[in-house]
mmCIF file of C-alpha atoms in Angstrom:
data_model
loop_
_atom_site.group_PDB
_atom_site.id
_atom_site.type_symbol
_atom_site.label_atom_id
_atom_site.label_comp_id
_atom_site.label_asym_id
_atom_site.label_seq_id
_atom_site.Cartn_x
_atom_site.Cartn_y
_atom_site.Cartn_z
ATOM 1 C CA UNK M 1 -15.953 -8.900 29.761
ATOM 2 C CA UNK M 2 -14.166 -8.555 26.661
ATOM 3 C CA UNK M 3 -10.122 -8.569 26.810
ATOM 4 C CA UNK M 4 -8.671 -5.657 25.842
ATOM 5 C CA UNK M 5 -6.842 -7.051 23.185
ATOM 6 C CA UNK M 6 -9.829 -7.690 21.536
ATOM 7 C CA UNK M 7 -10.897 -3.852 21.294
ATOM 8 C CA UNK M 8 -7.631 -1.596 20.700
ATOM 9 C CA UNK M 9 -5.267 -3.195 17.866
ATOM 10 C CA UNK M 10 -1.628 -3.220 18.800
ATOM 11 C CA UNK M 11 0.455 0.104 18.374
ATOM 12 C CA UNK M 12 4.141 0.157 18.136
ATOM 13 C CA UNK M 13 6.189 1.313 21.341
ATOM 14 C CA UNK M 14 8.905 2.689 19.194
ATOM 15 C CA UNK M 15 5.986 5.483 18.230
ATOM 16 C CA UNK M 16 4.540 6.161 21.139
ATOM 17 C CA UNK M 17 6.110 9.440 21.160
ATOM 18 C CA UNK M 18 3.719 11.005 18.344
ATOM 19 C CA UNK M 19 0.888 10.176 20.720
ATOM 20 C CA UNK M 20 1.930 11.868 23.958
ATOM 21 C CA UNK M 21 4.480 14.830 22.633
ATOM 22 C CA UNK M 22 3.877 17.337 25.244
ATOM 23 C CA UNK M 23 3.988 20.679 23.507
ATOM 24 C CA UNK M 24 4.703 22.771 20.942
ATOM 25 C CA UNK M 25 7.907 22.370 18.945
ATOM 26 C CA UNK M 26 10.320 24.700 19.847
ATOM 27 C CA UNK M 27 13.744 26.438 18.758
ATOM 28 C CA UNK M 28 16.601 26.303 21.244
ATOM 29 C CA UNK M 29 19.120 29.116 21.017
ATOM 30 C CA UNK M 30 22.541 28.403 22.514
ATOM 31 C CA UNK M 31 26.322 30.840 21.854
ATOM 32 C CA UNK M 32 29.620 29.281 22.451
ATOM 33 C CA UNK M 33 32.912 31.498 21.774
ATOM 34 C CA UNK M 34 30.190 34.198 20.334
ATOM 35 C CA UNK M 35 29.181 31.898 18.022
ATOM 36 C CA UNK M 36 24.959 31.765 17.974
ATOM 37 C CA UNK M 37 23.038 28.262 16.849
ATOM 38 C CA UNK M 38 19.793 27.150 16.854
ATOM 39 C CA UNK M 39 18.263 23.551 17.161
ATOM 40 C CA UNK M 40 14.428 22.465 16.726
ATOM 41 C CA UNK M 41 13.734 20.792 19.688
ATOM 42 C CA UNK M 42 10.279 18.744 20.403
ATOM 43 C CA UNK M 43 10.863 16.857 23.439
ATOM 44 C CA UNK M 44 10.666 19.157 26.294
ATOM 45 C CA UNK M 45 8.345 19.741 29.437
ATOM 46 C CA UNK M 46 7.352 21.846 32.200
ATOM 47 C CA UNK M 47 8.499 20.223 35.293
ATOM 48 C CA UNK M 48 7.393 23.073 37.828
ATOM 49 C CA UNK M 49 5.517 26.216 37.959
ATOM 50 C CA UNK M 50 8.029 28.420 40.574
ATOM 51 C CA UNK M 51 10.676 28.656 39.816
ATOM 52 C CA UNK M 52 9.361 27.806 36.276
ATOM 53 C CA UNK M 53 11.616 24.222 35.627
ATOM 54 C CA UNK M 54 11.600 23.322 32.212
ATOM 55 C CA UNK M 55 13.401 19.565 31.060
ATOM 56 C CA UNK M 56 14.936 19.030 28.016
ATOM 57 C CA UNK M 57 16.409 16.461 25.790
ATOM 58 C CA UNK M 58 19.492 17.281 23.899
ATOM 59 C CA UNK M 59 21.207 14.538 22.366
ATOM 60 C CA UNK M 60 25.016 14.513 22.536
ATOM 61 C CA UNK M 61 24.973 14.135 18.564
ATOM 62 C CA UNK M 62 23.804 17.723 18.733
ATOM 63 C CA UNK M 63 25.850 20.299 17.827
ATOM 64 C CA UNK M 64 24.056 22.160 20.509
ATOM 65 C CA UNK M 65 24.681 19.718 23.002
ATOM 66 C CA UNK M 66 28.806 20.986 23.732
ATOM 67 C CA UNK M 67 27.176 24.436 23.916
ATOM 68 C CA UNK M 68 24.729 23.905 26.305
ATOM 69 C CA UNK M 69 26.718 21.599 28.396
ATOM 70 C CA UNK M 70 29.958 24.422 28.067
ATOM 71 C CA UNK M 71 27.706 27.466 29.092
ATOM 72 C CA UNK M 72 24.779 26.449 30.868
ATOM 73 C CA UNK M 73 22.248 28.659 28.925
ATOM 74 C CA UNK M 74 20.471 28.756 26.540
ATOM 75 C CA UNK M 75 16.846 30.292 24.978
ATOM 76 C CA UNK M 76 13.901 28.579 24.084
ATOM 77 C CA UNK M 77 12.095 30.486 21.282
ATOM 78 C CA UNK M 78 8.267 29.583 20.313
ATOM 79 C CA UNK M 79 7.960 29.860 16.511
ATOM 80 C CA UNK M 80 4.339 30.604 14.733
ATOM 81 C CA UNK M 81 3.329 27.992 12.260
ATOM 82 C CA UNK M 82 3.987 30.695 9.705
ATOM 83 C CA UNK M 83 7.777 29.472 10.393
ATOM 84 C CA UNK M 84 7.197 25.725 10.113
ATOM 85 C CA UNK M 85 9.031 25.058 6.999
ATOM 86 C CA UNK M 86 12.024 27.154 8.642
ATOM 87 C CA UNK M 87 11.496 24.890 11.546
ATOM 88 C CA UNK M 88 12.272 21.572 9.957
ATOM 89 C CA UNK M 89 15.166 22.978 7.505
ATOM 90 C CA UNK M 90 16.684 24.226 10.780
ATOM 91 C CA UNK M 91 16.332 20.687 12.273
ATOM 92 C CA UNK M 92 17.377 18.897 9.342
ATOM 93 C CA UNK M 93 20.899 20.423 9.059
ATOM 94 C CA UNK M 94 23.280 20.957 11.758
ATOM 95 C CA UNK M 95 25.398 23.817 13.180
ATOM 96 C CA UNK M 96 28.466 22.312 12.972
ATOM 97 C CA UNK M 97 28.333 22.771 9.584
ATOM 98 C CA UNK M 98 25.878 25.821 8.589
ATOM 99 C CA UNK M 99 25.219 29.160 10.468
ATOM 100 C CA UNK M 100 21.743 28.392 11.040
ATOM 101 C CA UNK M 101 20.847 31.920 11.666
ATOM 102 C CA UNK M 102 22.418 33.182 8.195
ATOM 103 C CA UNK M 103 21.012 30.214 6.320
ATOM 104 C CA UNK M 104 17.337 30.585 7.425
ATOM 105 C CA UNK M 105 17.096 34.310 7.568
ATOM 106 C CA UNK M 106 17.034 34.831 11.637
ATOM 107 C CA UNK M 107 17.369 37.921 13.937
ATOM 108 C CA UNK M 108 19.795 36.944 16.880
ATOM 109 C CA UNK M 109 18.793 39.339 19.136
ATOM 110 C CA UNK M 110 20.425 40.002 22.387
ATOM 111 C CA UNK M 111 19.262 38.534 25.812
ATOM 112 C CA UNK M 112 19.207 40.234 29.108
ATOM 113 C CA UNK M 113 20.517 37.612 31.262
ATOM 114 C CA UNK M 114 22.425 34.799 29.206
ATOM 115 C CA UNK M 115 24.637 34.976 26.280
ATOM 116 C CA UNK M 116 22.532 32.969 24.027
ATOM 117 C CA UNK M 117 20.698 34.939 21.336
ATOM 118 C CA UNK M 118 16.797 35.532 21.545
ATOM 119 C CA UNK M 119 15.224 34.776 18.047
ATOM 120 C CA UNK M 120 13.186 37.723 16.399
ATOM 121 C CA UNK M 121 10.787 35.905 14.063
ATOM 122 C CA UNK M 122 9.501 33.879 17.538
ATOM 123 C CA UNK M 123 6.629 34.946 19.505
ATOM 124 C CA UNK M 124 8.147 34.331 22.640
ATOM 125 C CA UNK M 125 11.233 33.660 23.718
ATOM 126 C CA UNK M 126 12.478 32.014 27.695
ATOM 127 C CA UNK M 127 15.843 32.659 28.693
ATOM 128 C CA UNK M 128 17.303 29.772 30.084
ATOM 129 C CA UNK M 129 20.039 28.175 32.627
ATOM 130 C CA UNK M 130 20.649 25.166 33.170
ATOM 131 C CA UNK M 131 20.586 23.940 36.797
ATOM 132 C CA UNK M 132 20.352 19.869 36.912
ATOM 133 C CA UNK M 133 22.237 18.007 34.595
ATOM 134 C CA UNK M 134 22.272 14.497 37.048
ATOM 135 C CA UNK M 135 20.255 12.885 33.897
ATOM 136 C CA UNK M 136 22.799 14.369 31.081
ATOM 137 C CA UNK M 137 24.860 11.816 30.872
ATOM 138 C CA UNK M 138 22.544 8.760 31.363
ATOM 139 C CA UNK M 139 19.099 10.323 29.397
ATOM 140 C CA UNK M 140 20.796 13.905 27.385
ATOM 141 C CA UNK M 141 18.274 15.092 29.923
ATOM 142 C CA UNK M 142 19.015 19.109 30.843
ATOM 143 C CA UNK M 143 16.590 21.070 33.502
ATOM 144 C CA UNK M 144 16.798 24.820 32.680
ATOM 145 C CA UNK M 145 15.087 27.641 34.858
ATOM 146 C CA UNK M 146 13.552 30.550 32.814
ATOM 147 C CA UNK M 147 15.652 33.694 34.523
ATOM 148 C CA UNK M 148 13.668 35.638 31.864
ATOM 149 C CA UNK M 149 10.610 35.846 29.592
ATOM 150 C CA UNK M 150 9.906 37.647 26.290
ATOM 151 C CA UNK M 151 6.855 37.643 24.248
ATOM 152 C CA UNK M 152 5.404 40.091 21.326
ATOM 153 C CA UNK M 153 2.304 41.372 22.488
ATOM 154 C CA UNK M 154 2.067 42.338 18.286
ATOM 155 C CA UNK M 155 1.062 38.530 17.652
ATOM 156 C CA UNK M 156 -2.127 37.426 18.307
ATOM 157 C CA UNK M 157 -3.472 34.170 19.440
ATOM 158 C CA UNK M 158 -0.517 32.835 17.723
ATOM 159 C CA UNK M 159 -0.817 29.342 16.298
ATOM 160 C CA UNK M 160 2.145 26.601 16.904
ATOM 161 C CA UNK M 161 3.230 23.180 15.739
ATOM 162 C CA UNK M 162 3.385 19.734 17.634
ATOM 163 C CA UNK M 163 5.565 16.635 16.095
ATOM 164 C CA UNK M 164 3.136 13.954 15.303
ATOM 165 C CA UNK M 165 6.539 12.176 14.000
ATOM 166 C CA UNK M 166 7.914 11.457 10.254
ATOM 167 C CA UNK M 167 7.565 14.459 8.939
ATOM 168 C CA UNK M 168 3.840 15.510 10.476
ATOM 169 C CA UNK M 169 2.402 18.317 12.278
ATOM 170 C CA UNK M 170 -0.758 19.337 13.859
ATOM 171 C CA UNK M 171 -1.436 23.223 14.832
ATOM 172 C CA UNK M 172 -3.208 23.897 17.595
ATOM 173 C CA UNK M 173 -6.412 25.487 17.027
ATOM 174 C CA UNK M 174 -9.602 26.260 19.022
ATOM 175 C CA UNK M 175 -9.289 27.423 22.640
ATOM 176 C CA UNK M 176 -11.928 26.207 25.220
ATOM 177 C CA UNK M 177 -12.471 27.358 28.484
ATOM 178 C CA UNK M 178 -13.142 24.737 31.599
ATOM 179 C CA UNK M 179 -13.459 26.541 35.092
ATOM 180 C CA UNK M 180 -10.602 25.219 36.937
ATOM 181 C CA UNK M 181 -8.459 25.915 40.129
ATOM 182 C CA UNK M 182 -5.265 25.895 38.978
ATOM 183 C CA UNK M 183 -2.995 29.074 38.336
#
């Protein structure tokens, strides 16, 4: 039998990521002192269906990382690929100096349940606390329930964006349907 090694060709472990990215990239919505910002965020999951747990990576070289760690809420908006250029200009400045939401043309619109803004131009937006930071201060890893769920039945089939790393981006495209069992 032929060794492994001998059929896949090595791949580096510091890019891993771009092969197993779990979702779409997303915008994360935090307000400290009435103050709204936004972060792109990629590296998130779904950790449980009920209550819906979501994990979260926020680095503490974040501006949104004192916000979210100071308030405990947060929302995760889902942007269309139509805003994927807004996407990465919003990820490749930070809040500490710009007002994100001025800068890239935004609609902070009010929550129900936290203070964090929900973000008009998304196509749905989860209103978030955070309830387990044990991994914060070892991984910048945050577990936030959704207390609340928006989406604009307007859009749709709306299309979104997955980090493929460096710059690249694939968009989601055909839906297929398996019979399957789960919820």
């Amino acid at each position: 039998m032929p060794h492994a090694t001998q059929r896949f060709a090595p791949y580096p472990v510091g890019r891993v990521y771009q092969l197993i990215e779990p979702g779409p990239v997303v915008l994360l919505a935090t307000s400290r002192a009435g103050t709204p910002n936004v972060m792109t965020m990629s590296w998130h999951m779904m950790v449980e269906f009920t209550p819906p747990l979501i994990a979260c990576i926020v680095s503490p070289g974040d501006h949104s990382f004192a916000a979210l760690k100071a308030t405990r809420d947060c929302v995760i908006a889902i942007p269309p690929v139509e805003l994927a250029e807004t996407v990465v200009g919003i990820g490749n400045c930070s809040g500490a100096h710009v007002d994100k939401f001025a800068r890239f043309g935004l609609t902070a619109l009010p929550a129900e349940k936290v203070a964090a803004p929900l973000i008009g131009e998304c196509f749905a937006n989860l209103e978030c606390r955070v309830v387990d930071t044990r991994l914060v201060n070892r991984y910048s890893l945050f577990v936030l329930e959704v207390v609340a769920a928006w989406i604009d039945p307007k859009r749709e089939a709306p299309r979104t964006i997955h980090h493929a790393g460096y710059g690249r981006f694939r968009v989601d495209g055909e839906e297929i349907l398996i019979d399957s069992r789960m919820p």
